Amino acid sequence: MTKRITITKPDDWHLHLRDGDMLKAVAGYTAAYFSRAIIMPNLVPPVVTGEDANAYRQRIMAALPSETGFQPQMTLYLTEDSEPQAVAQAYRDGIVKAVKLYPAGATTNSHNGVRDILQVMPVLEAMAEVGMPLCVHGEVTDADVDIFDREKVFIDKVLDPLRAELPELKIVMEHVTTSDGIDYVKSSKQNLAATLTVHHLIINRNAILVGGIKPHYYCLPVAKRESHRLALRAAAVSGDERFFLGTDSAPHTDANKEMACGCAGCFTALNAMPCLAHVFEEEDRLEALEGFTSQFGADWYKLPRNDDKITLVRHEQPVDYPSSVMTGEGPVTVFDPMFDIYWEVEAQ
Ligand code: NCD
Ligand code: ZN
């Protein structure tokens, strides 16, 4: 029997849209299924000022049809030179919704990020004063810390001391990948939330490493062992409003993924909602999908929930999603969840 569920149109609270030809090729997938997205600022050069964010926003809108209802929610890239008052002003003026903290060297285009958190305390204090959220890539980059431990060490060494020092600052731990991250968010009393990606609910580290190296499953933070994936799934379907969707859809061309030093990122914009419906159905928690994709994030960012709806249909036969999309920079592989997808977002 065909099954269908209608939910409030989702938002994506962590998204990479890139720029230029890549932006033109990928923006439409997100705009088709999501009303809003928090747009990550890790361009080259990064989006550091309100003017940068305004200009980037215009490039995003120009990449979409004029009748689109999609509303990009812009962010600033935190550097050790960011100006506290300018950052707070860009928030007050409604140009940006949040600031993104990348520890220098943690991920794609993060070399302008933060080396020493103490250097940016004046910016963080100014943000706390105006209620501006900080989105955090929560991994340390110390060479002597194992890559699978970097999230936990970040919580202990950076995040927890920061929250003790500045409890008023609203923080989103982006793309949490460990049970340590889940437990830490759950133990917090206020001002802490987390995004969860689609792919981290589906793959563990075996996907990357077993049976040959699989660069299209390599992303940062890197997928962890199975017990962590299960903790992420439990949090996603729990109905706890501190956990919401941030796909972290991060397109790179196949040429840049399939090389000796391949880029990190999974491109999920095209099949995120069908994959999530599959996951929530598997957990027997389809009724919790709407909160996770369409309510909790909006509430956290103090934005109204969307009025529009989408309908997800479960077909009798697997849906044939493209395995890659063509961009002006070359083909980009679409995330393969390694299961048949029966769900589809019905055309509006
Ligand atoms: C992201 C990218 O490519 O911009 N990559 C990724 O693996 N998630 C950066 C990031 O969010 O870490
Ligand atoms: Zn990201």
mmCIF file of C-alpha atoms and ligand atoms in Angstrom:
data_model
loop_
_atom_site.group_PDB
_atom_site.id
_atom_site.type_symbol
_atom_site.label_atom_id
_atom_site.label_comp_id
_atom_site.label_asym_id
_atom_site.label_seq_id
_atom_site.Cartn_x
_atom_site.Cartn_y
_atom_site.Cartn_z
ATOM 1 C CA MET A 1 0.000 0.000 0.000
ATOM 2 C CA THR A 2 1.286 3.462 -0.870
ATOM 3 C CA LYS A 3 2.033 5.386 2.281
ATOM 4 C CA ARG A 4 2.236 9.173 2.440
ATOM 5 C CA ILE A 5 3.000 11.697 5.124
ATOM 6 C CA THR A 6 2.511 15.441 4.912
ATOM 7 C CA ILE A 7 4.722 17.616 7.078
ATOM 8 C CA THR A 8 5.651 21.266 7.414
ATOM 9 C CA LYS A 9 8.231 22.126 4.758
ATOM 10 C CA PRO A 10 11.697 21.418 6.219
ATOM 11 C CA ASP A 11 14.661 23.704 6.805
ATOM 12 C CA ASP A 12 18.325 22.738 6.584
ATOM 13 C CA TRP A 13 20.302 24.252 9.448
ATOM 14 C CA HIS A 14 23.765 23.471 7.999
ATOM 15 C CA LEU A 15 24.400 23.653 4.267
ATOM 16 C CA HIS A 16 27.303 24.280 1.862
ATOM 17 C CA LEU A 17 26.150 25.896 -1.379
ATOM 18 C CA ARG A 18 29.610 26.894 -2.669
ATOM 19 C CA ASP A 19 29.892 29.583 -5.332
ATOM 20 C CA GLY A 20 30.107 30.085 -9.103
ATOM 21 C CA ASP A 21 29.200 27.129 -11.311
ATOM 22 C CA MET A 22 28.887 24.722 -8.383
ATOM 23 C CA LEU A 23 26.392 27.022 -6.638
ATOM 24 C CA LYS A 24 24.364 27.287 -9.845
ATOM 25 C CA ALA A 25 24.209 23.499 -10.151
ATOM 26 C CA VAL A 26 23.372 22.563 -6.550
ATOM 27 C CA ALA A 27 21.232 25.393 -5.107
ATOM 28 C CA GLY A 28 18.050 24.196 -6.816
ATOM 29 C CA TYR A 29 18.080 20.825 -5.033
ATOM 30 C CA THR A 30 17.945 22.417 -1.624
ATOM 31 C CA ALA A 31 15.448 25.067 -2.741
ATOM 32 C CA ALA A 32 13.141 22.320 -4.041
ATOM 33 C CA TYR A 33 12.783 20.581 -0.688
ATOM 34 C CA PHE A 34 13.672 23.162 1.962
ATOM 35 C CA SER A 35 12.298 26.612 2.769
ATOM 36 C CA ARG A 36 15.403 27.913 4.499
ATOM 37 C CA ALA A 37 18.973 26.900 5.129
ATOM 38 C CA ILE A 38 21.821 28.149 7.261
ATOM 39 C CA ILE A 39 24.467 28.829 4.632
ATOM 40 C CA MET A 40 27.998 27.951 5.642
ATOM 41 C CA PRO A 41 30.557 30.699 4.981
ATOM 42 C CA ASN A 42 33.645 28.601 4.108
ATOM 43 C CA LEU A 43 34.158 30.019 0.634
ATOM 44 C CA VAL A 44 37.539 31.056 -0.720
ATOM 45 C CA PRO A 45 37.919 33.782 0.470
ATOM 46 C CA PRO A 46 35.547 33.243 3.400
ATOM 47 C CA VAL A 47 32.409 35.272 4.165
ATOM 48 C CA VAL A 48 33.647 37.445 7.032
ATOM 49 C CA THR A 49 31.718 40.718 6.885
ATOM 50 C CA GLY A 50 28.100 41.754 6.527
ATOM 51 C CA GLU A 51 28.939 43.039 3.037
ATOM 52 C CA ASP A 52 30.411 39.658 2.078
ATOM 53 C CA ALA A 53 27.259 37.957 3.346
ATOM 54 C CA ASN A 54 24.963 40.321 1.446
ATOM 55 C CA ALA A 55 26.902 39.797 -1.765
ATOM 56 C CA TYR A 56 26.907 36.000 -1.311
ATOM 57 C CA ARG A 57 23.184 36.031 -0.575
ATOM 58 C CA GLN A 58 22.598 37.845 -3.857
ATOM 59 C CA ARG A 59 24.670 35.301 -5.761
ATOM 60 C CA ILE A 60 22.602 32.510 -4.202
ATOM 61 C CA MET A 61 19.329 34.182 -5.160
ATOM 62 C CA ALA A 62 20.641 34.791 -8.693
ATOM 63 C CA ALA A 63 21.348 31.059 -9.002
ATOM 64 C CA LEU A 64 17.676 30.264 -8.321
ATOM 65 C CA PRO A 65 14.539 30.960 -10.370
ATOM 66 C CA SER A 66 13.074 34.368 -9.506
ATOM 67 C CA GLU A 67 9.861 32.796 -8.154
ATOM 68 C CA THR A 68 11.717 30.681 -5.575
ATOM 69 C CA GLY A 69 10.472 30.892 -2.024
ATOM 70 C CA PHE A 70 13.851 29.773 -0.672
ATOM 71 C CA GLN A 71 15.347 32.030 2.003
ATOM 72 C CA PRO A 72 19.065 31.599 2.652
ATOM 73 C CA GLN A 73 20.050 32.377 6.253
ATOM 74 C CA MET A 74 23.534 33.791 6.080
ATOM 75 C CA THR A 75 26.442 33.312 8.490
ATOM 76 C CA LEU A 76 29.822 34.912 9.098
ATOM 77 C CA TYR A 77 33.099 33.011 9.255
ATOM 78 C CA LEU A 78 34.841 33.757 12.548
ATOM 79 C CA THR A 79 38.479 34.786 12.267
ATOM 80 C CA GLU A 80 40.864 36.060 14.897
ATOM 81 C CA ASP A 81 40.504 39.466 13.201
ATOM 82 C CA SER A 82 36.693 39.595 13.293
ATOM 83 C CA GLU A 83 35.428 42.889 14.722
ATOM 84 C CA PRO A 84 33.095 42.341 17.705
ATOM 85 C CA GLN A 85 30.839 45.314 17.027
ATOM 86 C CA ALA A 86 30.691 44.734 13.265
ATOM 87 C CA VAL A 87 29.674 41.115 13.830
ATOM 88 C CA ALA A 88 26.955 42.059 16.319
ATOM 89 C CA GLN A 89 25.741 44.820 14.003
ATOM 90 C CA ALA A 90 25.389 42.429 11.042
ATOM 91 C CA TYR A 91 23.123 40.340 13.275
ATOM 92 C CA ARG A 92 21.113 43.325 14.507
ATOM 93 C CA ASP A 93 20.673 44.486 10.909
ATOM 94 C CA GLY A 94 19.241 41.089 10.002
ATOM 95 C CA ILE A 95 21.980 40.387 7.445
ATOM 96 C CA VAL A 96 23.203 37.223 9.145
ATOM 97 C CA LYS A 97 21.710 34.708 11.564
ATOM 98 C CA ALA A 98 24.848 33.239 13.147
ATOM 99 C CA VAL A 99 28.629 33.025 13.216
ATOM 100 C CA LYS A 100 30.535 29.855 12.337
ATOM 101 C CA LEU A 101 33.588 28.848 14.312
ATOM 102 C CA TYR A 102 36.041 26.645 12.442
ATOM 103 C CA PRO A 103 39.095 25.591 14.409
ATOM 104 C CA ALA A 104 41.939 26.372 11.985
ATOM 105 C CA GLY A 105 42.738 23.282 9.914
ATOM 106 C CA ALA A 106 39.695 21.271 11.013
ATOM 107 C CA THR A 107 38.027 20.959 7.619
ATOM 108 C CA THR A 108 37.521 22.328 4.075
ATOM 109 C CA ASN A 109 38.692 25.966 3.814
ATOM 110 C CA SER A 110 39.250 26.377 7.532
ATOM 111 C CA HIS A 111 42.787 27.771 7.435
ATOM 112 C CA ASN A 112 41.461 31.277 8.229
ATOM 113 C CA GLY A 113 39.682 29.864 11.269
ATOM 114 C CA VAL A 114 40.421 30.162 14.960
ATOM 115 C CA ARG A 115 43.735 28.994 16.413
ATOM 116 C CA ASP A 116 43.194 30.229 19.949
ATOM 117 C CA ILE A 117 39.689 30.661 21.317
ATOM 118 C CA LEU A 118 40.920 33.364 23.714
ATOM 119 C CA GLN A 119 41.600 35.594 20.690
ATOM 120 C CA VAL A 120 37.911 35.657 19.775
ATOM 121 C CA MET A 121 36.402 36.057 23.237
ATOM 122 C CA PRO A 122 35.520 39.736 22.627
ATOM 123 C CA VAL A 123 33.542 38.702 19.532
ATOM 124 C CA LEU A 124 31.792 35.900 21.414
ATOM 125 C CA GLU A 125 30.927 38.299 24.252
ATOM 126 C CA ALA A 126 29.434 40.805 21.795
ATOM 127 C CA MET A 127 27.410 37.964 20.224
ATOM 128 C CA ALA A 128 26.128 36.790 23.603
ATOM 129 C CA GLU A 129 25.004 40.330 24.352
ATOM 130 C CA VAL A 130 22.788 40.521 21.263
ATOM 131 C CA GLY A 131 21.670 36.879 21.379
ATOM 132 C CA MET A 132 23.521 35.898 18.191
ATOM 133 C CA PRO A 133 24.121 32.129 17.923
ATOM 134 C CA LEU A 134 27.527 30.541 17.421
ATOM 135 C CA CYS A 135 27.671 27.467 15.171
ATOM 136 C CA VAL A 136 30.661 25.343 16.112
ATOM 137 C CA HIS A 137 32.693 22.816 14.168
ATOM 138 C CA GLY A 138 33.491 20.867 17.314
ATOM 139 C CA GLU A 139 36.814 19.188 16.690
ATOM 140 C CA VAL A 140 40.296 19.923 17.974
ATOM 141 C CA THR A 141 43.051 19.823 15.392
ATOM 142 C CA ASP A 142 46.046 18.880 17.569
ATOM 143 C CA ALA A 143 48.257 16.469 15.654
ATOM 144 C CA ASP A 144 48.542 14.227 18.705
ATOM 145 C CA VAL A 145 44.787 13.742 19.062
ATOM 146 C CA ASP A 146 43.394 10.774 17.148
ATOM 147 C CA ILE A 147 40.920 11.864 14.473
ATOM 148 C CA PHE A 148 38.205 9.652 15.987
ATOM 149 C CA ASP A 149 38.611 11.378 19.380
ATOM 150 C CA ARG A 150 38.629 14.976 18.176
ATOM 151 C CA GLU A 151 34.999 15.722 18.979
ATOM 152 C CA LYS A 152 35.185 14.432 22.539
ATOM 153 C CA VAL A 153 38.428 16.272 23.233
ATOM 154 C CA PHE A 154 36.915 19.477 21.815
ATOM 155 C CA ILE A 155 33.985 19.185 24.222
ATOM 156 C CA ASP A 156 36.282 18.706 27.202
ATOM 157 C CA LYS A 157 39.019 21.172 26.295
ATOM 158 C CA VAL A 158 37.218 23.946 24.414
ATOM 159 C CA LEU A 159 33.433 23.817 24.512
ATOM 160 C CA ASP A 160 32.792 23.082 28.149
ATOM 161 C CA PRO A 161 35.229 25.755 29.401
ATOM 162 C CA LEU A 162 33.741 28.246 26.907
ATOM 163 C CA ARG A 163 30.203 27.560 28.115
ATOM 164 C CA ALA A 164 31.315 27.929 31.724
ATOM 165 C CA GLU A 165 32.927 31.261 30.887
ATOM 166 C CA LEU A 166 30.082 32.586 28.733
ATOM 167 C CA PRO A 167 26.869 30.707 29.613
ATOM 168 C CA GLU A 168 24.691 33.313 27.838
ATOM 169 C CA LEU A 169 26.162 32.448 24.424
ATOM 170 C CA LYS A 170 23.788 30.351 22.302
ATOM 171 C CA ILE A 171 25.765 27.513 20.717
ATOM 172 C CA VAL A 172 24.932 24.917 18.079
ATOM 173 C CA MET A 173 27.292 21.955 17.954
ATOM 174 C CA GLU A 174 27.261 21.281 14.250
ATOM 175 C CA HIS A 175 27.146 17.771 12.771
ATOM 176 C CA VAL A 176 27.557 15.864 16.026
ATOM 177 C CA THR A 177 29.030 12.424 15.347
ATOM 178 C CA THR A 178 29.564 10.796 18.745
ATOM 179 C CA SER A 179 27.560 9.594 21.720
ATOM 180 C CA ASP A 180 29.781 11.943 23.741
ATOM 181 C CA GLY A 181 28.372 14.888 21.787
ATOM 182 C CA ILE A 182 24.814 13.637 22.216
ATOM 183 C CA ASP A 183 25.288 13.124 25.959
ATOM 184 C CA TYR A 184 26.870 16.546 26.326
ATOM 185 C CA VAL A 185 23.947 18.292 24.607
ATOM 186 C CA LYS A 186 21.433 16.296 26.637
ATOM 187 C CA SER A 187 23.166 17.220 29.880
ATOM 188 C CA SER A 188 22.986 20.942 29.156
ATOM 189 C CA LYS A 189 20.400 23.112 30.825
ATOM 190 C CA GLN A 190 20.247 25.912 28.259
ATOM 191 C CA ASN A 191 21.707 27.596 25.194
ATOM 192 C CA LEU A 192 23.033 24.433 23.571
ATOM 193 C CA ALA A 193 21.621 22.518 20.613
ATOM 194 C CA ALA A 194 23.051 20.253 17.907
ATOM 195 C CA THR A 195 22.543 19.553 14.257
ATOM 196 C CA LEU A 196 22.663 16.012 12.930
ATOM 197 C CA THR A 197 23.412 15.156 9.312
ATOM 198 C CA VAL A 198 21.631 12.611 7.146
ATOM 199 C CA HIS A 199 24.755 10.628 6.375
ATOM 200 C CA HIS A 200 25.907 10.243 9.978
ATOM 201 C CA LEU A 201 22.547 8.606 10.758
ATOM 202 C CA ILE A 202 23.207 6.094 7.989
ATOM 203 C CA ILE A 203 26.903 5.231 7.764
ATOM 204 C CA ASN A 204 29.538 4.256 10.253
ATOM 205 C CA ARG A 205 33.278 4.245 9.598
ATOM 206 C CA ASN A 206 33.155 0.844 7.928
ATOM 207 C CA ALA A 207 31.473 2.516 4.944
ATOM 208 C CA ILE A 208 34.666 4.451 4.316
ATOM 209 C CA LEU A 209 37.219 1.750 4.951
ATOM 210 C CA VAL A 210 35.896 -1.781 4.414
ATOM 211 C CA GLY A 211 36.409 -3.474 1.055
ATOM 212 C CA GLY A 212 38.515 -0.679 -0.412
ATOM 213 C CA ILE A 213 38.652 3.015 0.389
ATOM 214 C CA LYS A 214 35.404 4.840 -0.442
ATOM 215 C CA PRO A 215 36.109 8.541 -0.806
ATOM 216 C CA HIS A 216 32.453 9.496 -1.265
ATOM 217 C CA TYR A 217 31.768 8.491 2.349
ATOM 218 C CA TYR A 218 34.637 10.600 3.661
ATOM 219 C CA CYS A 219 33.400 13.722 5.404
ATOM 220 C CA LEU A 220 34.332 15.721 8.452
ATOM 221 C CA PRO A 221 33.822 15.069 11.227
ATOM 222 C CA VAL A 222 34.600 11.568 10.011
ATOM 223 C CA ALA A 223 31.929 8.910 10.637
ATOM 224 C CA LYS A 224 32.576 6.956 13.851
ATOM 225 C CA ARG A 225 31.913 3.400 15.026
ATOM 226 C CA GLU A 226 28.445 1.847 15.032
ATOM 227 C CA SER A 227 27.634 2.556 18.685
ATOM 228 C CA HIS A 228 27.960 6.276 17.934
ATOM 229 C CA ARG A 229 25.708 6.061 14.882
ATOM 230 C CA LEU A 230 23.054 4.373 17.010
ATOM 231 C CA ALA A 231 23.293 7.163 19.589
ATOM 232 C CA LEU A 232 22.806 9.766 16.839
ATOM 233 C CA ARG A 233 19.756 7.944 15.500
ATOM 234 C CA ALA A 234 18.232 7.660 18.947
ATOM 235 C CA ALA A 235 18.677 11.409 19.464
ATOM 236 C CA ALA A 236 17.265 12.297 16.030
ATOM 237 C CA VAL A 237 14.054 10.332 16.514
ATOM 238 C CA SER A 238 13.683 11.131 20.228
ATOM 239 C CA GLY A 239 11.610 14.280 19.839
ATOM 240 C CA ASP A 240 14.145 16.185 21.960
ATOM 241 C CA GLU A 241 13.979 19.674 20.474
ATOM 242 C CA ARG A 242 17.696 20.274 21.018
ATOM 243 C CA PHE A 243 18.448 18.006 18.036
ATOM 244 C CA PHE A 244 17.531 19.114 14.530
ATOM 245 C CA LEU A 245 18.524 18.601 10.908
ATOM 246 C CA GLY A 246 21.600 20.167 9.377
ATOM 247 C CA THR A 247 22.417 18.110 6.296
ATOM 248 C CA ASP A 248 25.979 19.404 5.909
ATOM 249 C CA SER A 249 25.461 18.653 2.232
ATOM 250 C CA ALA A 250 28.939 19.522 0.960
ATOM 251 C CA PRO A 251 29.437 19.014 -2.779
ATOM 252 C CA HIS A 252 32.895 18.412 -4.214
ATOM 253 C CA THR A 253 33.572 17.265 -7.767
ATOM 254 C CA ASP A 254 34.420 13.608 -8.234
ATOM 255 C CA ALA A 255 37.882 14.690 -9.393
ATOM 256 C CA ASN A 256 38.448 16.396 -6.047
ATOM 257 C CA LYS A 257 37.083 13.467 -4.020
ATOM 258 C CA GLU A 258 38.780 10.643 -5.920
ATOM 259 C CA MET A 259 42.399 11.666 -5.565
ATOM 260 C CA ALA A 260 45.399 10.977 -3.363
ATOM 261 C CA CYS A 261 44.302 13.681 -0.903
ATOM 262 C CA GLY A 262 40.547 13.779 -1.448
ATOM 263 C CA CYS A 263 38.176 16.442 -0.119
ATOM 264 C CA ALA A 264 35.785 15.830 2.776
ATOM 265 C CA GLY A 265 32.052 16.100 2.247
ATOM 266 C CA CYS A 266 28.933 14.166 1.237
ATOM 267 C CA PHE A 267 26.418 15.636 -1.197
ATOM 268 C CA THR A 268 22.958 14.855 0.212
ATOM 269 C CA ALA A 269 20.833 17.823 -0.879
ATOM 270 C CA LEU A 270 19.076 15.757 -3.532
ATOM 271 C CA ASN A 271 17.926 12.778 -1.451
ATOM 272 C CA ALA A 272 18.109 14.037 2.145
ATOM 273 C CA MET A 273 14.396 13.905 2.906
ATOM 274 C CA PRO A 274 13.779 10.464 1.307
ATOM 275 C CA CYS A 275 16.778 9.054 3.238
ATOM 276 C CA LEU A 276 15.485 10.559 6.475
ATOM 277 C CA ALA A 277 11.995 9.175 5.931
ATOM 278 C CA HIS A 278 13.634 5.758 5.502
ATOM 279 C CA VAL A 279 15.603 6.153 8.746
ATOM 280 C CA PHE A 280 12.636 7.379 10.783
ATOM 281 C CA GLU A 281 10.448 4.601 9.367
ATOM 282 C CA GLU A 282 13.090 2.027 10.254
ATOM 283 C CA GLU A 283 13.069 3.374 13.809
ATOM 284 C CA ASP A 284 9.262 3.240 13.796
ATOM 285 C CA ARG A 285 9.235 6.968 14.531
ATOM 286 C CA LEU A 286 7.906 8.587 11.340
ATOM 287 C CA GLU A 287 5.764 10.812 13.540
ATOM 288 C CA ALA A 288 8.967 12.414 14.891
ATOM 289 C CA LEU A 289 10.278 13.420 11.446
ATOM 290 C CA GLU A 290 8.469 16.765 11.309
ATOM 291 C CA GLY A 291 9.866 18.002 14.614
ATOM 292 C CA PHE A 292 13.407 17.106 13.568
ATOM 293 C CA THR A 293 13.266 18.568 10.046
ATOM 294 C CA SER A 294 10.707 21.360 10.280
ATOM 295 C CA GLN A 295 10.075 22.616 13.808
ATOM 296 C CA PHE A 296 12.893 22.430 16.354
ATOM 297 C CA GLY A 297 15.484 24.321 14.320
ATOM 298 C CA ALA A 298 13.110 27.164 13.489
ATOM 299 C CA ASP A 299 12.164 27.434 17.149
ATOM 300 C CA TRP A 300 15.817 27.471 18.188
ATOM 301 C CA TYR A 301 16.675 30.240 15.724
ATOM 302 C CA LYS A 302 13.515 32.098 16.802
ATOM 303 C CA LEU A 303 12.076 32.013 13.299
ATOM 304 C CA PRO A 304 8.455 31.201 12.506
ATOM 305 C CA ARG A 305 7.763 27.644 11.427
ATOM 306 C CA ASN A 306 7.063 27.391 7.697
ATOM 307 C CA ASP A 307 3.479 27.557 6.435
ATOM 308 C CA ASP A 308 4.152 25.424 3.353
ATOM 309 C CA LYS A 309 3.903 21.648 3.505
ATOM 310 C CA ILE A 310 5.557 18.801 1.655
ATOM 311 C CA THR A 311 4.258 15.288 1.132
ATOM 312 C CA LEU A 312 6.540 12.269 1.222
ATOM 313 C CA VAL A 313 5.257 9.221 -0.606
ATOM 314 C CA ARG A 314 6.451 5.672 -0.028
ATOM 315 C CA HIS A 315 6.308 3.788 -3.321
ATOM 316 C CA GLU A 316 5.985 0.039 -3.815
ATOM 317 C CA GLN A 317 9.208 0.006 -5.845
ATOM 318 C CA PRO A 318 12.551 1.691 -5.135
ATOM 319 C CA VAL A 319 12.870 5.188 -6.573
ATOM 320 C CA ASP A 320 15.590 5.707 -9.144
ATOM 321 C CA TYR A 321 17.638 8.627 -7.829
ATOM 322 C CA PRO A 322 20.547 9.829 -9.961
ATOM 323 C CA SER A 323 23.905 8.616 -8.730
ATOM 324 C CA SER A 324 25.542 11.886 -9.723
ATOM 325 C CA VAL A 325 24.700 15.367 -10.949
ATOM 326 C CA MET A 326 26.596 17.383 -13.521
ATOM 327 C CA THR A 327 27.960 20.790 -12.591
ATOM 328 C CA GLY A 328 29.976 23.348 -14.514
ATOM 329 C CA GLU A 329 33.000 22.109 -12.553
ATOM 330 C CA GLY A 330 32.409 18.410 -13.279
ATOM 331 C CA PRO A 331 30.245 15.581 -11.927
ATOM 332 C CA VAL A 332 29.344 15.397 -8.232
ATOM 333 C CA THR A 333 28.389 12.045 -6.733
ATOM 334 C CA VAL A 334 25.105 11.920 -4.828
ATOM 335 C CA PHE A 335 25.229 10.284 -1.394
ATOM 336 C CA ASP A 336 24.438 6.565 -1.721
ATOM 337 C CA PRO A 337 22.803 5.312 1.502
ATOM 338 C CA MET A 338 23.482 1.675 0.491
ATOM 339 C CA PHE A 339 19.789 0.791 0.818
ATOM 340 C CA ASP A 340 16.937 1.043 -1.669
ATOM 341 C CA ILE A 341 15.032 4.285 -1.200
ATOM 342 C CA TYR A 342 11.257 3.905 -1.513
ATOM 343 C CA TRP A 343 10.416 7.431 -0.392
ATOM 344 C CA GLU A 344 10.023 10.442 -2.627
ATOM 345 C CA VAL A 345 8.985 14.056 -2.078
ATOM 346 C CA GLU A 346 5.838 14.578 -4.108
ATOM 347 C CA ALA A 347 6.065 17.349 -6.688
ATOM 348 C CA GLN A 348 4.300 20.467 -5.425
HETATM 349 C C1 NCD B 1 32.562 20.553 4.576
HETATM 350 C C2 NCD B 1 32.971 21.230 3.262
HETATM 351 O O1 NCD B 1 33.369 20.532 2.335
HETATM 352 O O2 NCD B 1 32.844 22.455 3.168
HETATM 353 N N1 NCD B 1 33.020 19.190 4.549
HETATM 354 C C3 NCD B 1 32.562 18.169 5.296
HETATM 355 O O3 NCD B 1 33.140 17.085 5.240
HETATM 356 N N2 NCD B 1 31.506 18.295 6.073
HETATM 357 C C4 NCD B 1 33.096 21.335 5.726
HETATM 358 C C5 NCD B 1 32.561 20.907 7.067
HETATM 359 O O4 NCD B 1 31.398 21.129 7.387
HETATM 360 O O5 NCD B 1 33.342 20.334 7.851
HETATM 361 ZN ZN ZN B 2 29.641 21.675 7.011
#
